[in-house]
mmCIF file of C-alpha atoms and ligand atoms in Angstrom:
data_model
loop_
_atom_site.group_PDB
_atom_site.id
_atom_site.type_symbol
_atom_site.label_atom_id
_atom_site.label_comp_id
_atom_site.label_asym_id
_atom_site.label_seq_id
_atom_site.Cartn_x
_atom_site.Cartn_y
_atom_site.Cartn_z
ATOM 1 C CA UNK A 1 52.646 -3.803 12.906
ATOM 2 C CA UNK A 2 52.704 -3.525 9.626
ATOM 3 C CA UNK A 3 53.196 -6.152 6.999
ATOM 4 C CA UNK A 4 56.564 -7.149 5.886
ATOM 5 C CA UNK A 5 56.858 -7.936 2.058
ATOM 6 C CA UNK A 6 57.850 -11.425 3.147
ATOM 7 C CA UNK A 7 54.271 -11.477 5.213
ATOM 8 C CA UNK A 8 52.684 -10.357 1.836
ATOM 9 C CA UNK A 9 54.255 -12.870 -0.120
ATOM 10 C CA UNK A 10 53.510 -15.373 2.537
ATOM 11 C CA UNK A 11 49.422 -14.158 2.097
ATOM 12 C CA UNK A 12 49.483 -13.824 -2.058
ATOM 13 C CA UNK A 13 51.114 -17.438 -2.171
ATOM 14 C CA UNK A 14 47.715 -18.383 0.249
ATOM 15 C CA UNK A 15 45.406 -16.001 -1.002
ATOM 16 C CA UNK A 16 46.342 -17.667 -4.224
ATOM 17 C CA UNK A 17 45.985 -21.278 -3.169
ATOM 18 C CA UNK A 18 42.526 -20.416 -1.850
ATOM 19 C CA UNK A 19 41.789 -18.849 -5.329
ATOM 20 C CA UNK A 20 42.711 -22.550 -6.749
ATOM 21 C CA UNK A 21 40.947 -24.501 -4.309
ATOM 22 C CA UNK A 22 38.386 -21.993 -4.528
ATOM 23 C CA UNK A 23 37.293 -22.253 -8.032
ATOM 24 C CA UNK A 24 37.899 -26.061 -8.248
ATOM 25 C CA UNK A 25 35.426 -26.650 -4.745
ATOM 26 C CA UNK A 26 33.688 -23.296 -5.292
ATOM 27 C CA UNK A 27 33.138 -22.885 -1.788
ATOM 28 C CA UNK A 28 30.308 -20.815 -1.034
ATOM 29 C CA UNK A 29 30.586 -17.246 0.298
ATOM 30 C CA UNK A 30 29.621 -17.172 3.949
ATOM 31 C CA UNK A 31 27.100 -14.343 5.376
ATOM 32 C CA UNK A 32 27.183 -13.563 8.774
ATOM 33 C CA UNK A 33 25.654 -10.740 11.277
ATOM 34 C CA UNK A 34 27.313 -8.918 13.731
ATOM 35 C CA UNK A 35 28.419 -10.260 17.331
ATOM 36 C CA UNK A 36 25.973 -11.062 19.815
ATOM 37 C CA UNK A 37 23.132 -11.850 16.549
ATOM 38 C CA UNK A 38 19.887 -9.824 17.141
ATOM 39 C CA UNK A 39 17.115 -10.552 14.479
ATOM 40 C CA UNK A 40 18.396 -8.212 12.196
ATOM 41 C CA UNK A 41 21.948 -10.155 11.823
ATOM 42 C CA UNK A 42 19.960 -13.800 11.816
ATOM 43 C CA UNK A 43 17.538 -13.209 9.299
ATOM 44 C CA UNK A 44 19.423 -11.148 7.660
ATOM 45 C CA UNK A 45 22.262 -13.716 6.961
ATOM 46 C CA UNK A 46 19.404 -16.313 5.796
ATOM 47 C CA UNK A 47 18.010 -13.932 3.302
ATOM 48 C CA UNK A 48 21.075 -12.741 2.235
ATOM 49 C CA UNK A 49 22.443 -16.124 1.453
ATOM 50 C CA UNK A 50 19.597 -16.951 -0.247
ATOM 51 C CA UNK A 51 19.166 -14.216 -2.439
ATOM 52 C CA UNK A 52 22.864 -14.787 -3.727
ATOM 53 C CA UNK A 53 22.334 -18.642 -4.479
ATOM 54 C CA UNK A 54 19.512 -17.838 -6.227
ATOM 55 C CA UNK A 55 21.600 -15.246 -8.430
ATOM 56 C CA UNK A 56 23.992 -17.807 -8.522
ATOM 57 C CA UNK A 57 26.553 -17.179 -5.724
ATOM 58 C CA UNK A 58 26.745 -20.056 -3.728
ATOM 59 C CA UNK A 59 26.168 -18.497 0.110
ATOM 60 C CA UNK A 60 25.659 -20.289 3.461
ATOM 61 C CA UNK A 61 24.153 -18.001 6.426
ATOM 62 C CA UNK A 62 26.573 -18.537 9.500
ATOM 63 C CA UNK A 63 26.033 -16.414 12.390
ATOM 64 C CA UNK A 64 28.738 -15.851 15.485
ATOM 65 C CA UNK A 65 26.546 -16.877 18.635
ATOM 66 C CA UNK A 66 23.111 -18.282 19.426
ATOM 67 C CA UNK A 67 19.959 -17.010 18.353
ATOM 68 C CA UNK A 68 18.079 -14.672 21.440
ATOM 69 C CA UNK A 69 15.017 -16.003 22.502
ATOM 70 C CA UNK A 70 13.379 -13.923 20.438
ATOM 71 C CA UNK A 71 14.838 -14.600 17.206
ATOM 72 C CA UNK A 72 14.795 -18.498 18.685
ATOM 73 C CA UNK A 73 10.651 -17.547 18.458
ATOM 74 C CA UNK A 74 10.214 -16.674 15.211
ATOM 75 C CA UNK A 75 12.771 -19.391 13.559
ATOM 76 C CA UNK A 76 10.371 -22.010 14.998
ATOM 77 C CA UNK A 77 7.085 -20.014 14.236
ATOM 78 C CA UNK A 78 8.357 -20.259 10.323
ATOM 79 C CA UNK A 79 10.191 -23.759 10.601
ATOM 80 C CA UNK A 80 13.312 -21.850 9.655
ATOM 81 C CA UNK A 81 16.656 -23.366 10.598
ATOM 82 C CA UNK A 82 19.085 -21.065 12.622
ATOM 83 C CA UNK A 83 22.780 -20.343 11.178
ATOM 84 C CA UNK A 84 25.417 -22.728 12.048
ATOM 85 C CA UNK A 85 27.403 -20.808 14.751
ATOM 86 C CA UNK A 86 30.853 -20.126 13.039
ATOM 87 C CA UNK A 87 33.440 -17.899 14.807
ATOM 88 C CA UNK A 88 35.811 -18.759 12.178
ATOM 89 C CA UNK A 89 36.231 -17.037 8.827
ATOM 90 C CA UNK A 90 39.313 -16.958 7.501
ATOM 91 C CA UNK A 91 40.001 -17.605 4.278
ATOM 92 C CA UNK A 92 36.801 -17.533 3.399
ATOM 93 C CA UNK A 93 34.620 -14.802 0.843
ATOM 94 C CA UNK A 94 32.578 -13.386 3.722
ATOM 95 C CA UNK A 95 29.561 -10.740 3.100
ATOM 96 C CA UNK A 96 28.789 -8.859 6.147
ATOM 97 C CA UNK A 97 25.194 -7.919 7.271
ATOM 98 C CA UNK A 98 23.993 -5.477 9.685
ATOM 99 C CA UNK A 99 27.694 -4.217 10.975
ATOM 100 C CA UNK A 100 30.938 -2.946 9.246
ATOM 101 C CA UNK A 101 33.023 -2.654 12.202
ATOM 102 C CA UNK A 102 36.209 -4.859 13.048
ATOM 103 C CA UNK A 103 34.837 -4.867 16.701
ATOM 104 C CA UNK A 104 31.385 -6.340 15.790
ATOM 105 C CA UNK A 105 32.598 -8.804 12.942
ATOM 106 C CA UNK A 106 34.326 -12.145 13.351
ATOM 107 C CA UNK A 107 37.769 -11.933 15.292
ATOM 108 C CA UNK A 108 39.812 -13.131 12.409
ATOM 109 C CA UNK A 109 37.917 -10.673 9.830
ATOM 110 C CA UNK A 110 41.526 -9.963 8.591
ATOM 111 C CA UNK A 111 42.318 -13.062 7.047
ATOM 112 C CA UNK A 112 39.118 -13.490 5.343
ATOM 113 C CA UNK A 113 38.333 -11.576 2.035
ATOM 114 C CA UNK A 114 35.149 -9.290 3.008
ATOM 115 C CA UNK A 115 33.211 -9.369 -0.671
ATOM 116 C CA UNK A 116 29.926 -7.242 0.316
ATOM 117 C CA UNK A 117 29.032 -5.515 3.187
ATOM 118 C CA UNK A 118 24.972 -4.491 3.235
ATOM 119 C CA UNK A 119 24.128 -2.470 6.416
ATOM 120 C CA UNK A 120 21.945 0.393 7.952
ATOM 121 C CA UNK A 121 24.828 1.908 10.372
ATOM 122 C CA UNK A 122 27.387 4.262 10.502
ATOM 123 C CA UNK A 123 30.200 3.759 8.331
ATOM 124 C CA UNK A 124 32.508 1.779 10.788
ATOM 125 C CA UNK A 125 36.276 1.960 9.315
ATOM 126 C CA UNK A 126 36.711 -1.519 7.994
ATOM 127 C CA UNK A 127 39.713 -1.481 5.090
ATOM 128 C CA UNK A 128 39.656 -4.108 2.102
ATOM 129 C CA UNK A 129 42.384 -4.916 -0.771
ATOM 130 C CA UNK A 130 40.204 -5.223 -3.419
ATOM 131 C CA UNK A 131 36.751 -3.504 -4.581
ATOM 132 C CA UNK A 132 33.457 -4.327 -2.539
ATOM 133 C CA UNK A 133 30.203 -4.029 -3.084
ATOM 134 C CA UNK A 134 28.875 -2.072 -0.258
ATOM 135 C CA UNK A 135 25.014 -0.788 -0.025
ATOM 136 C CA UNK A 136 24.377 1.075 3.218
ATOM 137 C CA UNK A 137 21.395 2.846 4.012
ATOM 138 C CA UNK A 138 19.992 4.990 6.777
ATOM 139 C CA UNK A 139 16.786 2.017 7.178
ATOM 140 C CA UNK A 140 15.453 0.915 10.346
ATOM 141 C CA UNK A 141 16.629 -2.608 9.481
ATOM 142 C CA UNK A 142 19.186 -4.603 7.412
ATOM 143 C CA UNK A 143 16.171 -6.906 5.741
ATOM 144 C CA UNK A 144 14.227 -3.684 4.397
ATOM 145 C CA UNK A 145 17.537 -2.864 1.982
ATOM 146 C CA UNK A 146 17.684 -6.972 1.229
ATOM 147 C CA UNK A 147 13.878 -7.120 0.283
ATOM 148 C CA UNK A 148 14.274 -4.079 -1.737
ATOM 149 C CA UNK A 149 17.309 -6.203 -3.609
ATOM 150 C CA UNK A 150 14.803 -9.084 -3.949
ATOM 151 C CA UNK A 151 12.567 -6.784 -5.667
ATOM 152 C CA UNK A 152 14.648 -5.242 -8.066
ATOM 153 C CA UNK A 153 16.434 -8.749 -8.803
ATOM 154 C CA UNK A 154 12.625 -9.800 -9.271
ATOM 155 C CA UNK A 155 13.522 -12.975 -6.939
ATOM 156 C CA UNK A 156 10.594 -14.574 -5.119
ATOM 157 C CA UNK A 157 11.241 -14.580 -1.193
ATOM 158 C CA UNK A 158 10.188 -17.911 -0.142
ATOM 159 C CA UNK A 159 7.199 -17.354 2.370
ATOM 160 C CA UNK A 160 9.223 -19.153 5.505
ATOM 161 C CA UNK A 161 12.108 -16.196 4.866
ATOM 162 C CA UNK A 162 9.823 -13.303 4.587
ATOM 163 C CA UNK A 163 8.222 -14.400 7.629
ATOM 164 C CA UNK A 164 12.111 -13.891 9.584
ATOM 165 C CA UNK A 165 12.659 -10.649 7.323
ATOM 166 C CA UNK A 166 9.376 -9.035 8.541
ATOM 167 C CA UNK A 167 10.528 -9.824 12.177
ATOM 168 C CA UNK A 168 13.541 -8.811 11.583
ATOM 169 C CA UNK A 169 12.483 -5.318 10.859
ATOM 170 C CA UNK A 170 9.619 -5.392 13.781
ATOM 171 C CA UNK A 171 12.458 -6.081 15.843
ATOM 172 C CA UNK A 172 14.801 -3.429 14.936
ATOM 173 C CA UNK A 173 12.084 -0.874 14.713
ATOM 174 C CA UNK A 174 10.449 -1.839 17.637
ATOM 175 C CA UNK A 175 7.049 -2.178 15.811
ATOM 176 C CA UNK A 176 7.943 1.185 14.170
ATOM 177 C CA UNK A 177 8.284 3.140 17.101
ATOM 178 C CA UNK A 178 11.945 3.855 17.061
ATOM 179 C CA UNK A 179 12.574 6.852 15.276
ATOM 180 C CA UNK A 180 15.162 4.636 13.022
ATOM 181 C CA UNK A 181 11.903 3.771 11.245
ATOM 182 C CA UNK A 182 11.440 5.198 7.521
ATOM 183 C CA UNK A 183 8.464 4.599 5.203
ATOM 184 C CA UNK A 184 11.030 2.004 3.212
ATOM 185 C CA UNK A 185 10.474 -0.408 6.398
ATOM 186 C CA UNK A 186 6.566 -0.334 6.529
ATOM 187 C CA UNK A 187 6.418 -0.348 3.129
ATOM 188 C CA UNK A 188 8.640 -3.686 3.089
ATOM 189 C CA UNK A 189 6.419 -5.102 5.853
ATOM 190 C CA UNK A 190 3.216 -4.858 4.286
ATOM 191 C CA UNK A 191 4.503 -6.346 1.403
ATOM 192 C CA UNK A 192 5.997 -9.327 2.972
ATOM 193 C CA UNK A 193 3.106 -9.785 5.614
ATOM 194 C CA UNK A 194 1.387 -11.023 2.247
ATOM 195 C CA UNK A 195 4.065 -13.537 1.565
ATOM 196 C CA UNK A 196 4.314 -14.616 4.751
ATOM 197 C CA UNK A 197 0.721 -14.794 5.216
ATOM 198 C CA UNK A 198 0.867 -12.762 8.133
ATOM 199 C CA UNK A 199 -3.204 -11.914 9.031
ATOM 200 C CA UNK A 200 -2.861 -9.645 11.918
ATOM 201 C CA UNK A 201 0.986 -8.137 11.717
ATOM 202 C CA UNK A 202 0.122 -6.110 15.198
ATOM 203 C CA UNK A 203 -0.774 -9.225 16.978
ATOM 204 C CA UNK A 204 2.092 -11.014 15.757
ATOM 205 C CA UNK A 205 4.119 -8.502 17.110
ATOM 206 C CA UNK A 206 2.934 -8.319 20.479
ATOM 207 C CA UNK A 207 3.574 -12.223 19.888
ATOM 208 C CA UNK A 208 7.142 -11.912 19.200
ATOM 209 C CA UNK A 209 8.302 -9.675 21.757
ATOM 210 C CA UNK A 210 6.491 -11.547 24.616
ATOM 211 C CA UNK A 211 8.621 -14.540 23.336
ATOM 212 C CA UNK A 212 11.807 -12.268 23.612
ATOM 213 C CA UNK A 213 11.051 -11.159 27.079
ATOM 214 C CA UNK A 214 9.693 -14.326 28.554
ATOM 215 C CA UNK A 215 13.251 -14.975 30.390
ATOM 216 C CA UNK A 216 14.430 -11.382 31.234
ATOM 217 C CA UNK A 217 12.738 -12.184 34.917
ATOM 218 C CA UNK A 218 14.823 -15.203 35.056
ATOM 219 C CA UNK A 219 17.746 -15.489 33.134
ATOM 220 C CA UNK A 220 21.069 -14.851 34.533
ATOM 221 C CA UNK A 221 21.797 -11.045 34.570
ATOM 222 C CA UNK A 222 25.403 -11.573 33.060
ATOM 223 C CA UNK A 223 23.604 -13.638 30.242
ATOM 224 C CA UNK A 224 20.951 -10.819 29.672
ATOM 225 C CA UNK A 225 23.946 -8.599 29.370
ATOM 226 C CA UNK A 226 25.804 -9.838 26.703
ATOM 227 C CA UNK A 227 22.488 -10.239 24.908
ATOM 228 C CA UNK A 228 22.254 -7.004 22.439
ATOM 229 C CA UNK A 229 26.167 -5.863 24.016
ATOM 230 C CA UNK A 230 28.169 -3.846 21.140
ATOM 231 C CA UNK A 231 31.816 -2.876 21.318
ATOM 232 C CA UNK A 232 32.784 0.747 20.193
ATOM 233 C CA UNK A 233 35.926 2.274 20.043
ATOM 234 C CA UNK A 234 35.944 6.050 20.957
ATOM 235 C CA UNK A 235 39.055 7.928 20.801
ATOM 236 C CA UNK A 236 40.904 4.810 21.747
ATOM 237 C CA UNK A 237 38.948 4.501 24.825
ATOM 238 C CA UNK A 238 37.083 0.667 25.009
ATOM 239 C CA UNK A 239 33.134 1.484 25.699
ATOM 240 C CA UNK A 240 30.337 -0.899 25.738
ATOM 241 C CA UNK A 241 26.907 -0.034 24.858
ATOM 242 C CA UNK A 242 24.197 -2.742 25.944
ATOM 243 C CA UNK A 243 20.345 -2.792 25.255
ATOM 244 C CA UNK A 244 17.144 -4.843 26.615
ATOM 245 C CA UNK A 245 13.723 -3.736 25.686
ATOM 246 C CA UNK A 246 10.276 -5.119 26.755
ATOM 247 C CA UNK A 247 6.628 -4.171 26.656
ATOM 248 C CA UNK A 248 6.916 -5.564 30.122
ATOM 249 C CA UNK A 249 9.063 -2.535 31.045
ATOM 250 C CA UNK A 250 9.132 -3.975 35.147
ATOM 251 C CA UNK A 251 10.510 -6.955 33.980
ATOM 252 C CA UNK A 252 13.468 -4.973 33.336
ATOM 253 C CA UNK A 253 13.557 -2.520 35.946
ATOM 254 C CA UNK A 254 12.801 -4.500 38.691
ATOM 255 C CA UNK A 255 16.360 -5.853 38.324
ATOM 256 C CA UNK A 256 18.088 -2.915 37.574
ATOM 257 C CA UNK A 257 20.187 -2.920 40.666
ATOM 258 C CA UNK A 258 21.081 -6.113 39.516
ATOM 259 C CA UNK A 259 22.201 -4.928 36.317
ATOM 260 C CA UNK A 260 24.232 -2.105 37.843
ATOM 261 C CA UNK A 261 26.786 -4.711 40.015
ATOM 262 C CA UNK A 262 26.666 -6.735 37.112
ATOM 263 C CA UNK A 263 27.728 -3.629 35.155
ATOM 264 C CA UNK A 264 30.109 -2.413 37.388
ATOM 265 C CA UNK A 265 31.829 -5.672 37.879
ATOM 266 C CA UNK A 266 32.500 -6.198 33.845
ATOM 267 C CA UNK A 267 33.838 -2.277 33.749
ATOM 268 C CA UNK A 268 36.772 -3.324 35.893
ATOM 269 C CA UNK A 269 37.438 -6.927 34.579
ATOM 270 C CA UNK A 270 37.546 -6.018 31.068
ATOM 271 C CA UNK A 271 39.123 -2.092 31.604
ATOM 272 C CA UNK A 272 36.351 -0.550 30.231
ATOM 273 C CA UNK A 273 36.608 3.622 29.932
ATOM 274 C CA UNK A 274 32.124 3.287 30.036
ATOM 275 C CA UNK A 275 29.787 1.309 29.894
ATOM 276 C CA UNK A 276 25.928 1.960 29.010
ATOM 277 C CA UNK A 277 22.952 -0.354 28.985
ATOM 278 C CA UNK A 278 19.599 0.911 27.665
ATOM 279 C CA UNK A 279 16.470 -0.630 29.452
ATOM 280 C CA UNK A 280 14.023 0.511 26.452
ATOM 281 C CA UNK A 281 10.603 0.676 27.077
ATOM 282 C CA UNK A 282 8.510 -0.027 24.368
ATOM 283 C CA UNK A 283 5.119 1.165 25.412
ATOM 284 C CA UNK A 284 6.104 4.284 27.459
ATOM 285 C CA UNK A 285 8.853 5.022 24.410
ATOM 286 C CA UNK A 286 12.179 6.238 26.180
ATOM 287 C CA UNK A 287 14.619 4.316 28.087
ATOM 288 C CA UNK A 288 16.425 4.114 31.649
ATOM 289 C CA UNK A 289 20.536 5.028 30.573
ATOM 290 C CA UNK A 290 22.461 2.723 33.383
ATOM 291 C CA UNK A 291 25.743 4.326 33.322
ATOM 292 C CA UNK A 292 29.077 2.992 34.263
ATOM 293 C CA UNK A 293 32.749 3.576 34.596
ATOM 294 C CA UNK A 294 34.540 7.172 33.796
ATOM 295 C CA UNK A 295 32.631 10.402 32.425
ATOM 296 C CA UNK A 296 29.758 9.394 34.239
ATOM 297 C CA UNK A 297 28.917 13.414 34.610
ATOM 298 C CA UNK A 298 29.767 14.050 31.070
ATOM 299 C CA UNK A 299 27.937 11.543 29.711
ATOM 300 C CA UNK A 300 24.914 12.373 32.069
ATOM 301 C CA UNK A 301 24.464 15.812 30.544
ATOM 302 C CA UNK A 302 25.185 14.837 27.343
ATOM 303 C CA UNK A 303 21.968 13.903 27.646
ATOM 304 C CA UNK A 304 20.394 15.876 29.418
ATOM 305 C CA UNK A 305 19.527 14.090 32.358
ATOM 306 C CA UNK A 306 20.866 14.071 35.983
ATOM 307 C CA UNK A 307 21.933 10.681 36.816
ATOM 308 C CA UNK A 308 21.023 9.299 40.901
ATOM 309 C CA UNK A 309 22.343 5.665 41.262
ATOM 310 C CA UNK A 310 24.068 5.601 38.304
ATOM 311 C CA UNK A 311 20.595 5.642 36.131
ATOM 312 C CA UNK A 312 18.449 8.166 34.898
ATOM 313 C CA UNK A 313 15.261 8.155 32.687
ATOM 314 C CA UNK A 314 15.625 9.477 29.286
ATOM 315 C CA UNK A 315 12.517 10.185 27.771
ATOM 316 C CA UNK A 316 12.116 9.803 23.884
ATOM 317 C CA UNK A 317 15.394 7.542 23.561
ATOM 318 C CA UNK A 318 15.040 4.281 21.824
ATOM 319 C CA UNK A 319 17.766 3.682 19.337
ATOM 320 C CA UNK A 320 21.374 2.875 19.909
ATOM 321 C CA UNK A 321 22.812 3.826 16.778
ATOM 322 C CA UNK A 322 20.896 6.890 16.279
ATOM 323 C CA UNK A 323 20.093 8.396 19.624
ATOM 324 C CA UNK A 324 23.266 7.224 22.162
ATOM 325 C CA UNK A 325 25.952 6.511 20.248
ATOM 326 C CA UNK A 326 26.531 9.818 18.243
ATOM 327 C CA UNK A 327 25.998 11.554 21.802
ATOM 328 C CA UNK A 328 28.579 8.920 23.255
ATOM 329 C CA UNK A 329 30.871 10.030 20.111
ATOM 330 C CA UNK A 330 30.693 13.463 21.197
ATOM 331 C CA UNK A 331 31.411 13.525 24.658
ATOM 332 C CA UNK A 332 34.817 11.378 23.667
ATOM 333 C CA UNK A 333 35.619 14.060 21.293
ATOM 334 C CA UNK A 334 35.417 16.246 23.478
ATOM 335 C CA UNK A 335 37.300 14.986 26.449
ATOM 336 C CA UNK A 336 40.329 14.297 23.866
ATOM 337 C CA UNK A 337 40.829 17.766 23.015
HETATM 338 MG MG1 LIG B 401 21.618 -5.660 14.764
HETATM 339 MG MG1 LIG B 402 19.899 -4.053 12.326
HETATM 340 MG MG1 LIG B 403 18.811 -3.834 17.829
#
């Protein structure tokens, strides 16, 4: 519905006693990742925030959720502290990291004032009143465009913070072998391995994603599913796009059946048209597509593959954002016309 000019004097007389109490408390801007924080959106927020206070904008990392085991790893490895989990942002200055899409930022998005958005995915449709300093790039990772901001600001990244950064961009790559990776992110690696003192960068990565995959034989499958889960909305149609990935690829596929009831059961609870989860396989590079819902036969040769028990190996696909969801896109094009 759209806003009535009482509403919008209603917001200027607020927006306007938030200017006030902002600039007498000069609360600082908070920096926050997308839903369901990977690496990318933790460290990401930390480095961000501290980047700005050191340019002098006051800015807190927050995050909305947990950190993943994985991202739990590498906070303790570098005695970092995780974000305070904050769903709430209204009213606040908010800078966005590693997402620009009303389904993957903070529910009340609207009532905050979005002041920078720095991100390496598709531009998602957010709307702002005033001016914002965007900087999106087609990186593997969110923290290769933030240490290319330290360097140009000629800001020293404390060695704790390049430690996260670095993992951030391991993570998202997936040691380089997604084909998200550009020169930009091993470039920004080897220079922060240095700061982060950071020996043997291949061993510390092997390090890292053991810690992220320690539980996925364990840990409740509805848990493990919500763990990298991203909203999308297609043509008006409500699709869910999940991913796990392990070296240990049987840790993952030895529950797939698992996954699929688990799958299934969420589809009709929460009226989704599709829903896809990705069990990536680092080592073997490609990943098993678990498909869901409507479309399933669409979908299934939009990819080329011919799905049996709702699943089907897809050889060479590794990134989300680059390799299923512009394929997902597609197929929802097409059905609408
Ligand atoms: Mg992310
Ligand atoms: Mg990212
Ligand atoms: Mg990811």
């Amino acid at each position: 519905m759209a806003p009535t000019v009482i509403d919008r004097c209603k917001l200027a007389f607020v927006c306007g006693l938030f200017l006030l109490l902002g600039s007498a408390s000069a609360a600082p801007v908070l920096v926050v990742g997308h839903k369901n924080p990977d690496s990318d959106s933790i460290f990401a927020a930390i480095s961000l925030a501290y980047l700005k206070s050191q340019q002098g904008t006051p800015a807190v990392a927050i995050a909305q959720g947990k950190p993943n085991p994985e991202s739990q790893f590498v906070l303790d490895y570098f005695g970092l502290q995780a974000p305070a989990v904050e769903l709430r942002v209204a009213g606040n200055q908010v800078m966005l990291v590693d997402h620009n899409t009303y389904a993957q930022a903070p529910d009340d998005i609207k009532d905050a004032e979005i002041v920078g958005i720095i991100d390496h995915h598709s531009l998602g449709g957010m709307l702002t009143d005033e001016p914002v300093e965007v900087l999106i790039k087609p990186v593997g990772s969110t923290n290769t465009i933030i240490w290319q901001l330290y360097e140009r600001a000629g800001v020293a990244v404390p060695s704790a913070i390049a430690g996260g950064m670095l993992s951030a961009i391991f993570s998202d790559t997936l040691v380089f072998r997604s084909p998200t990776t550009t020169d930009s992110d091993r470039a920004a690696v080897e220079s922060l391995a240095v700061i982060a003192d950071i020996k043997d960068i291949k061993k510390y990565g092997q390090q890292m994603f053991s810690a992220g995959e320690a539980d996925l034989k364990t840990a409740p499958i509805e848990s493990l599913l919500q763990r990298d889960f991203k909203n999308f909305d297609m043509q008006g149609n409500k699709v869910g796009v999940a991913q796990l990935t392990a070296v240990n690829f049987a840790l993952l596929r030895d529950r797939k059946g698992d996954y699929l009831s688990q799958m299934q059961t969420l589809q009709k609870a929460q009226g989704y048209k599709s829903l896809v989860l990705m069990l990536t396989a680092i080592e073997s590079e490609g990943s098993e597509l678990l498909i869901v819902g409507e479309n399933q036969l669409e979908i299934g040769q939009a990819f080329n593959v011919r799905l049996e028990d709702d699943s089907a190996w897809a050889a060479g696909v590794m990134s989300r954002k680059k390799q299923v969801i512009p394929v997902l896109e597609k197929v929802f094009d097409k059905l609408k016309k």
